[in-house]
Short mmCIF file of C-alpha atoms in Angstrom, two decimals:
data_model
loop_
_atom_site.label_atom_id
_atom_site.label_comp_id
_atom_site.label_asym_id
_atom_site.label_seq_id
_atom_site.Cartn_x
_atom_site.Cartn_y
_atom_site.Cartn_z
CA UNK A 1 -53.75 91.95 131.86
CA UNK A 2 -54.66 88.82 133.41
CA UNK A 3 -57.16 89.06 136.27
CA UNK A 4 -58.31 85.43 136.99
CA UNK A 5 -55.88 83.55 139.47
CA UNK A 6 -55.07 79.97 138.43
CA UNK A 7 -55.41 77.28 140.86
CA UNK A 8 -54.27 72.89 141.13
CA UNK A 9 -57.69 72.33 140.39
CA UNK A 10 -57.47 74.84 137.49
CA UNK A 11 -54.36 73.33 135.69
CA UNK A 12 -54.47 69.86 133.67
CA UNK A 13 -52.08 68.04 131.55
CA UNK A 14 -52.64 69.49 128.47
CA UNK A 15 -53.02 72.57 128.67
CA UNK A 16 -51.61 75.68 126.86
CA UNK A 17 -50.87 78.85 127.43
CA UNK A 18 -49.41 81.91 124.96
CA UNK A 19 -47.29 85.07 126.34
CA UNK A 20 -46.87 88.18 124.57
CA UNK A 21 -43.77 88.58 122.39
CA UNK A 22 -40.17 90.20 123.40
CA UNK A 23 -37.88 92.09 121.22
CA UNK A 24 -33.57 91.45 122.18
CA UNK A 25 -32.60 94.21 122.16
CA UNK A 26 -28.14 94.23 120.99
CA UNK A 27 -27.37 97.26 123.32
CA UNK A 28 -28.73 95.19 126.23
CA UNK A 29 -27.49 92.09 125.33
CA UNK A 30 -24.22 93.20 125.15
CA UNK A 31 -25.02 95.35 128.76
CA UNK A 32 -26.59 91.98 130.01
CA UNK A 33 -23.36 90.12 129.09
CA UNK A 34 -21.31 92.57 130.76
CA UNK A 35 -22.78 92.35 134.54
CA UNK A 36 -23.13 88.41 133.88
CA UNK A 37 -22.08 86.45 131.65
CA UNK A 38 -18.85 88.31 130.23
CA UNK A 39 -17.68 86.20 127.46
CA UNK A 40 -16.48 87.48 124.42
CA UNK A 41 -19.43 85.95 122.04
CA UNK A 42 -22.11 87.73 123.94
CA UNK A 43 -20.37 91.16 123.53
CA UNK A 44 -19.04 91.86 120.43
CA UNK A 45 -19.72 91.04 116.94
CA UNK A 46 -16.40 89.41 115.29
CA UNK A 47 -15.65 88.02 118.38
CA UNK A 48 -19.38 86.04 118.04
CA UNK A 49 -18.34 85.05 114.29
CA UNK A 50 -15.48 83.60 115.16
CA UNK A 51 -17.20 81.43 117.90
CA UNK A 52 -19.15 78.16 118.25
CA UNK A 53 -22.15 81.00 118.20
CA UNK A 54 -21.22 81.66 114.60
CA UNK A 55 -22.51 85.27 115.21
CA UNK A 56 -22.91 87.43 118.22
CA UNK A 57 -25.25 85.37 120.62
CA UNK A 58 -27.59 86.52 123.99
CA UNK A 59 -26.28 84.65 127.24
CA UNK A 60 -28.45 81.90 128.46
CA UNK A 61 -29.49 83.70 131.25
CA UNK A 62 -30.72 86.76 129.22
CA UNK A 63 -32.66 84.10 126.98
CA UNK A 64 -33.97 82.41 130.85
CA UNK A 65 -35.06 85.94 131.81
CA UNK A 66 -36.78 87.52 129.11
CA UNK A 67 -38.54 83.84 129.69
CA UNK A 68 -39.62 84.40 132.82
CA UNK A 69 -40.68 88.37 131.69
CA UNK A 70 -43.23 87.02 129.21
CA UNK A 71 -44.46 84.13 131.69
CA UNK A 72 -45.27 86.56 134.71
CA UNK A 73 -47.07 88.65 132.20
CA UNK A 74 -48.87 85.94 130.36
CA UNK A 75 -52.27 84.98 131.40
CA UNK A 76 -50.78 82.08 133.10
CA UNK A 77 -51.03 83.91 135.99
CA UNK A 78 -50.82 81.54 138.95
CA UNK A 79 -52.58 82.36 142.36
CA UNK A 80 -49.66 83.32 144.78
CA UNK A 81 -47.14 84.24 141.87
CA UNK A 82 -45.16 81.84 139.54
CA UNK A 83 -42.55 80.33 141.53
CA UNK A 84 -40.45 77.59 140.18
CA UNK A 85 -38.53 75.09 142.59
CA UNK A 86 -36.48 73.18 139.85
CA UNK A 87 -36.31 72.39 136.59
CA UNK A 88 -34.16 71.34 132.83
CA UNK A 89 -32.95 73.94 130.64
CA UNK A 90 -31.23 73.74 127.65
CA UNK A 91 -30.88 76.37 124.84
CA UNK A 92 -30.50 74.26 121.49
CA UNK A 93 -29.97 77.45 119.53
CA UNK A 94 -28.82 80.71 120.13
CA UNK A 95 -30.75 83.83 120.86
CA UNK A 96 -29.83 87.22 118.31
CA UNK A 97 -29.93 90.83 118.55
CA UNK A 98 -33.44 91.96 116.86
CA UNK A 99 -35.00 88.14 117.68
CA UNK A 100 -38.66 88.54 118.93
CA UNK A 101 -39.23 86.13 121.91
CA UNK A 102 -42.06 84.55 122.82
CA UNK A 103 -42.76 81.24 125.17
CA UNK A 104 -45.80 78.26 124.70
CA UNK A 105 -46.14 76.50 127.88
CA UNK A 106 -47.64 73.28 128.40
CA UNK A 107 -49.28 71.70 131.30
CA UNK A 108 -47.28 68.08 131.45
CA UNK A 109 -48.36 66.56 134.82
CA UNK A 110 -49.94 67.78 138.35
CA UNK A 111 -48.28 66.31 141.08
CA UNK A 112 -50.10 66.64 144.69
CA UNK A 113 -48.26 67.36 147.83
CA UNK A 114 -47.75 64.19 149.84
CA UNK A 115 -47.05 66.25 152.61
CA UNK A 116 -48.83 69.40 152.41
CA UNK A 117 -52.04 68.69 151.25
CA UNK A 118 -53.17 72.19 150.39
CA UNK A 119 -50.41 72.47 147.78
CA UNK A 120 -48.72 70.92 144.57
CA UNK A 121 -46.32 71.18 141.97
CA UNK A 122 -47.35 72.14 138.21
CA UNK A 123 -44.96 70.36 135.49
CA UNK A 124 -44.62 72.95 132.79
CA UNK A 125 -42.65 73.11 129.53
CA UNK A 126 -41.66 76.67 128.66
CA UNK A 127 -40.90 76.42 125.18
CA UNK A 128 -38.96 79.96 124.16
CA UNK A 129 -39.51 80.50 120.37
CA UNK A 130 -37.89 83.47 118.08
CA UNK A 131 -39.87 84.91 115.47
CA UNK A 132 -38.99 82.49 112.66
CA UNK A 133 -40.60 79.45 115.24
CA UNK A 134 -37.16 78.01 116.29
CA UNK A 135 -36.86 77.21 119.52
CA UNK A 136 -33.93 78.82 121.75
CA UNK A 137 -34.56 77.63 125.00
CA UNK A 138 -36.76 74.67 126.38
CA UNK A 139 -37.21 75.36 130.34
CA UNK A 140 -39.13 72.92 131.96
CA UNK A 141 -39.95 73.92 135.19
CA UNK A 142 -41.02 72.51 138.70
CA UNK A 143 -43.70 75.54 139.79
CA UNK A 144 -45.18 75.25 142.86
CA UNK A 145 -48.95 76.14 143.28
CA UNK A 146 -51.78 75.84 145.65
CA UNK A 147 -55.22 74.73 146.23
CA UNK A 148 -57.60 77.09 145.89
CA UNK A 149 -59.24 77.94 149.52
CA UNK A 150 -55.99 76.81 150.89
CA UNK A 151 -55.71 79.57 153.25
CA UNK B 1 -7.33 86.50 136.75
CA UNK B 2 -6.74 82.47 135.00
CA UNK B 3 -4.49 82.02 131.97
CA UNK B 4 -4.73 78.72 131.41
CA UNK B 5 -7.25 77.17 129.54
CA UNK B 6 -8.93 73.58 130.45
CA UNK B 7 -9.67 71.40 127.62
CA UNK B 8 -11.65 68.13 127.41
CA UNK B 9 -7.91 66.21 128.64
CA UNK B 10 -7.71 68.55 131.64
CA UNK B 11 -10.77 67.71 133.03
CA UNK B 12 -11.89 64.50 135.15
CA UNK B 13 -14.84 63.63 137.79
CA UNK B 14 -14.26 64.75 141.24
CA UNK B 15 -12.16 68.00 140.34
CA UNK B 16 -13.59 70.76 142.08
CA UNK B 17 -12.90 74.75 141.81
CA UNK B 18 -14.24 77.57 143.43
CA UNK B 19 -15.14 80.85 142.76
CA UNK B 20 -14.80 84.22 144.03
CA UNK B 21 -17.71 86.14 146.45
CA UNK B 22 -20.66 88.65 144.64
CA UNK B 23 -22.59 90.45 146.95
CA UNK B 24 -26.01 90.88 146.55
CA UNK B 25 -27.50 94.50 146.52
CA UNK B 26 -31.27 95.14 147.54
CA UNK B 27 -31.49 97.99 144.75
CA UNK B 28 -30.22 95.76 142.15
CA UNK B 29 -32.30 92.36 142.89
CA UNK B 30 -35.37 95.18 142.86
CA UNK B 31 -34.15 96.45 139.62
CA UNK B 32 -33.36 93.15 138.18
CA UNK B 33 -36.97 92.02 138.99
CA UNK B 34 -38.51 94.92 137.89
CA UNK B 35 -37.08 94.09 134.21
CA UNK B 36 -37.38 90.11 134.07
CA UNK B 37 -39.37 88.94 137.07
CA UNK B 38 -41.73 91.73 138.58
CA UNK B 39 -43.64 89.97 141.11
CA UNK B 40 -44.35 91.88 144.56
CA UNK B 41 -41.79 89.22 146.62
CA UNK B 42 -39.24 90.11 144.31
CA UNK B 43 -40.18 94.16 144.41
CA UNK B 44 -41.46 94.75 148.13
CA UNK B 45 -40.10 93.66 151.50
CA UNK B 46 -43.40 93.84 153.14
CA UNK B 47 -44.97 91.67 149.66
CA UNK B 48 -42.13 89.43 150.44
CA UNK B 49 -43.32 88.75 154.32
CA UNK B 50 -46.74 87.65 153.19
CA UNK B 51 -45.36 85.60 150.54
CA UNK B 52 -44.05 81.71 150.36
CA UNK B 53 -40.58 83.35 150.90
CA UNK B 54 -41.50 84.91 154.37
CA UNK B 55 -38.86 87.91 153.15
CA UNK B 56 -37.87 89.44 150.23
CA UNK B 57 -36.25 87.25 147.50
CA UNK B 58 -34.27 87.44 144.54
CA UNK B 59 -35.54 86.22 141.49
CA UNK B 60 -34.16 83.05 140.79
CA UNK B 61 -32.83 83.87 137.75
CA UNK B 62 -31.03 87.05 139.03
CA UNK B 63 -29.26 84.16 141.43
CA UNK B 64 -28.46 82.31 138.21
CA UNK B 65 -27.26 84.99 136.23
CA UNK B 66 -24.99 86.09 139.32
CA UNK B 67 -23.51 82.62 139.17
CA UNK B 68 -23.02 82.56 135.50
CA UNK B 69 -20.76 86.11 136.39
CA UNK B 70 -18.82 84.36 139.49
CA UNK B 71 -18.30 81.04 137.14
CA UNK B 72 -16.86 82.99 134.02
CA UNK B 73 -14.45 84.63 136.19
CA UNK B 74 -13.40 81.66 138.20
CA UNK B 75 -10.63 79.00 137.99
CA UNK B 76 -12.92 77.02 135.68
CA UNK B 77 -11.85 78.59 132.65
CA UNK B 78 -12.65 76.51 129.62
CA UNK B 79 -10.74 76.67 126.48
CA UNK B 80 -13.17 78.65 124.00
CA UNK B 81 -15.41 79.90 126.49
CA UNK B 82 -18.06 78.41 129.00
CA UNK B 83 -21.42 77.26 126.93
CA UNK B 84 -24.12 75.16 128.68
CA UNK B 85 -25.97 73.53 126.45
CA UNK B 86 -28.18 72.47 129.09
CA UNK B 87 -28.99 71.87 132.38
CA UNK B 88 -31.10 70.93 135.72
CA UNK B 89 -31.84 73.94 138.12
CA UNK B 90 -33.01 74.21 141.87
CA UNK B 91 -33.42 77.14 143.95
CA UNK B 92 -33.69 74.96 147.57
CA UNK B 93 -33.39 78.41 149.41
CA UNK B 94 -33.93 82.29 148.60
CA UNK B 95 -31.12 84.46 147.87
CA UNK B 96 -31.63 87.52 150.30
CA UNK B 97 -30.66 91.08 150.04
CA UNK B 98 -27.10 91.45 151.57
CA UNK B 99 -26.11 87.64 150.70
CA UNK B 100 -22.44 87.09 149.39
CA UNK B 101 -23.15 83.99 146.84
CA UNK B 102 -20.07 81.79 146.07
CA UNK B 103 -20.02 78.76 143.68
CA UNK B 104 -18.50 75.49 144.52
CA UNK B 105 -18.35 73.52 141.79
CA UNK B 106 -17.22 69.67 140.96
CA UNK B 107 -17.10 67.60 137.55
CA UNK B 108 -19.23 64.83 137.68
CA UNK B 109 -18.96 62.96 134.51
CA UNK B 110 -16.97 63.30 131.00
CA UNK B 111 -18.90 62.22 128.31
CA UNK B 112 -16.66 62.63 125.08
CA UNK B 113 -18.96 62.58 121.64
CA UNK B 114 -19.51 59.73 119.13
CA UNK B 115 -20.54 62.36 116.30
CA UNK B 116 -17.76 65.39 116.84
CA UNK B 117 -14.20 63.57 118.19
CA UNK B 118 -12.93 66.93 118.65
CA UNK B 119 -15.10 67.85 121.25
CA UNK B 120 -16.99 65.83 124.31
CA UNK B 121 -19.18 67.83 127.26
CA UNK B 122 -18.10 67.87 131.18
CA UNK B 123 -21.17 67.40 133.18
CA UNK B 124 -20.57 69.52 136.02
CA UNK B 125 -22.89 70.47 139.36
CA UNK B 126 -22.54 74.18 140.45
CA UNK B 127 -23.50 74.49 143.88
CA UNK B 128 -24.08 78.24 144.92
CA UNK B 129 -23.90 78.87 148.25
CA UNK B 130 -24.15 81.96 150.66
CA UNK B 131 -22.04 83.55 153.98
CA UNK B 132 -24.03 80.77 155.94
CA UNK B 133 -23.02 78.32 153.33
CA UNK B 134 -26.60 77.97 152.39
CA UNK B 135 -27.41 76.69 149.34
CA UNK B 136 -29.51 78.87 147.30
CA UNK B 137 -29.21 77.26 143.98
CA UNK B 138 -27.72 73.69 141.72
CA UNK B 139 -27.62 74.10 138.54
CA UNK B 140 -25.96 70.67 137.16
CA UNK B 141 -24.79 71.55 133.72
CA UNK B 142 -23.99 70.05 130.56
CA UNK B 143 -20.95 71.86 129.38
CA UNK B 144 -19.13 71.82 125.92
CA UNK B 145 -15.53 71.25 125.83
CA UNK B 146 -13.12 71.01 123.30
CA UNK B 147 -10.03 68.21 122.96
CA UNK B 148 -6.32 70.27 122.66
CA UNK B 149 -5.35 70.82 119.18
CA UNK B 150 -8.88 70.11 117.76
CA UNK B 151 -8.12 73.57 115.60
#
């Protein structure tokens, strides 16, 4: 477990960071799909075959999740928590039952507050890879963080 | 519950639909952190006072998944089923315990394809909003839709 808070002055454009790995599991998939994203693809087999999916396929949002699992447990651990304001998704291939999840994040830009001097925003690429090194979902996210001794 | 299905030709900027209500439960947006985004303002009312959310908040992406569920079951109901293939996402406000979360959304932009005639994507902003008609997320996506009788 991570035990060193990360500050602004403690990020840089550049910089990587590794999370631990995530199995999908098809039973919650398929229970995922049901409370949220109820579309036939995401919860049964032949109905995933015979879709753009070209197999069952995780929702988006299970893929976005799992994400942010691995991230708050990765030692990118940011002072304060990891809290995102914005940012682009897209998911340019689908996420399957047994896939083993993990996310490289990259440091693009640091951004001070104009306004609030004791605080930025982080640019980070989230970069959610399976367990053959394709890449299901690309998140790259707004996160806020603060100075260190920022009260 | 809809029956007919929108296809590329049925769509055009400045059409709007809206959604039905979800209301959002303090046991689930604990459990839902717990699973994908277990930090204490997400777990613990009195974590969430001391945090930058002055409350307890939902994760994000429990708002975003509950807007994937309201959107599914909407009006909107896309011929072949409703896949993003990307997107730009903003939480300006928290989703709270005991919010009712309603989406409002409007297509911005059809932008057919040069590679795949039969199909084209709708860009279309999804404005989720609560009782207050606060809004707690945008999430401006890049949706693929088919042409009618592309087989």
């Amino acid at each position: 477990m991570p035990t060193a808070k990360l500050y602004l002055e403690d990020l840089y454009a550049g910089q990587r960071f590794t999370t631990g790995q995530y199995p999908m599991d098809e039973k919650r998939i398929k229970e995922f799909a049901a409370e949220f994203d109820p579309q036939p693809f995401h919860l049964d087999e032949a109905a995933g075959v015979e879709s753009i999916f070209e197999g069952l396929a995780a929702s988006g949002w299970h893929t976005a999740a799992v994400t942010m699992k691995l991230l708050v447990e990765s030692e990118m651990s940011i002072a304060g928590g990891l809290v995102g304001v914005a940012g682009e998704i897209s998911w340019p291939k689908p996420t399957r039952p047994g896939d083993i999840l993990q996310v490289e994040s990259e440091v693009l830009e640091i951004v001070p507050s104009r306004s609030k001097p004791q605080r930025g925003i982080a640019k980070i690429r989230n970069t959610t890879v399976n367990q053959r090194g394709e890449v299901v979902q690309v998140f790259t996210a707004s996160v806020l963080v603060y100075r260190r001794n920022s009260g």
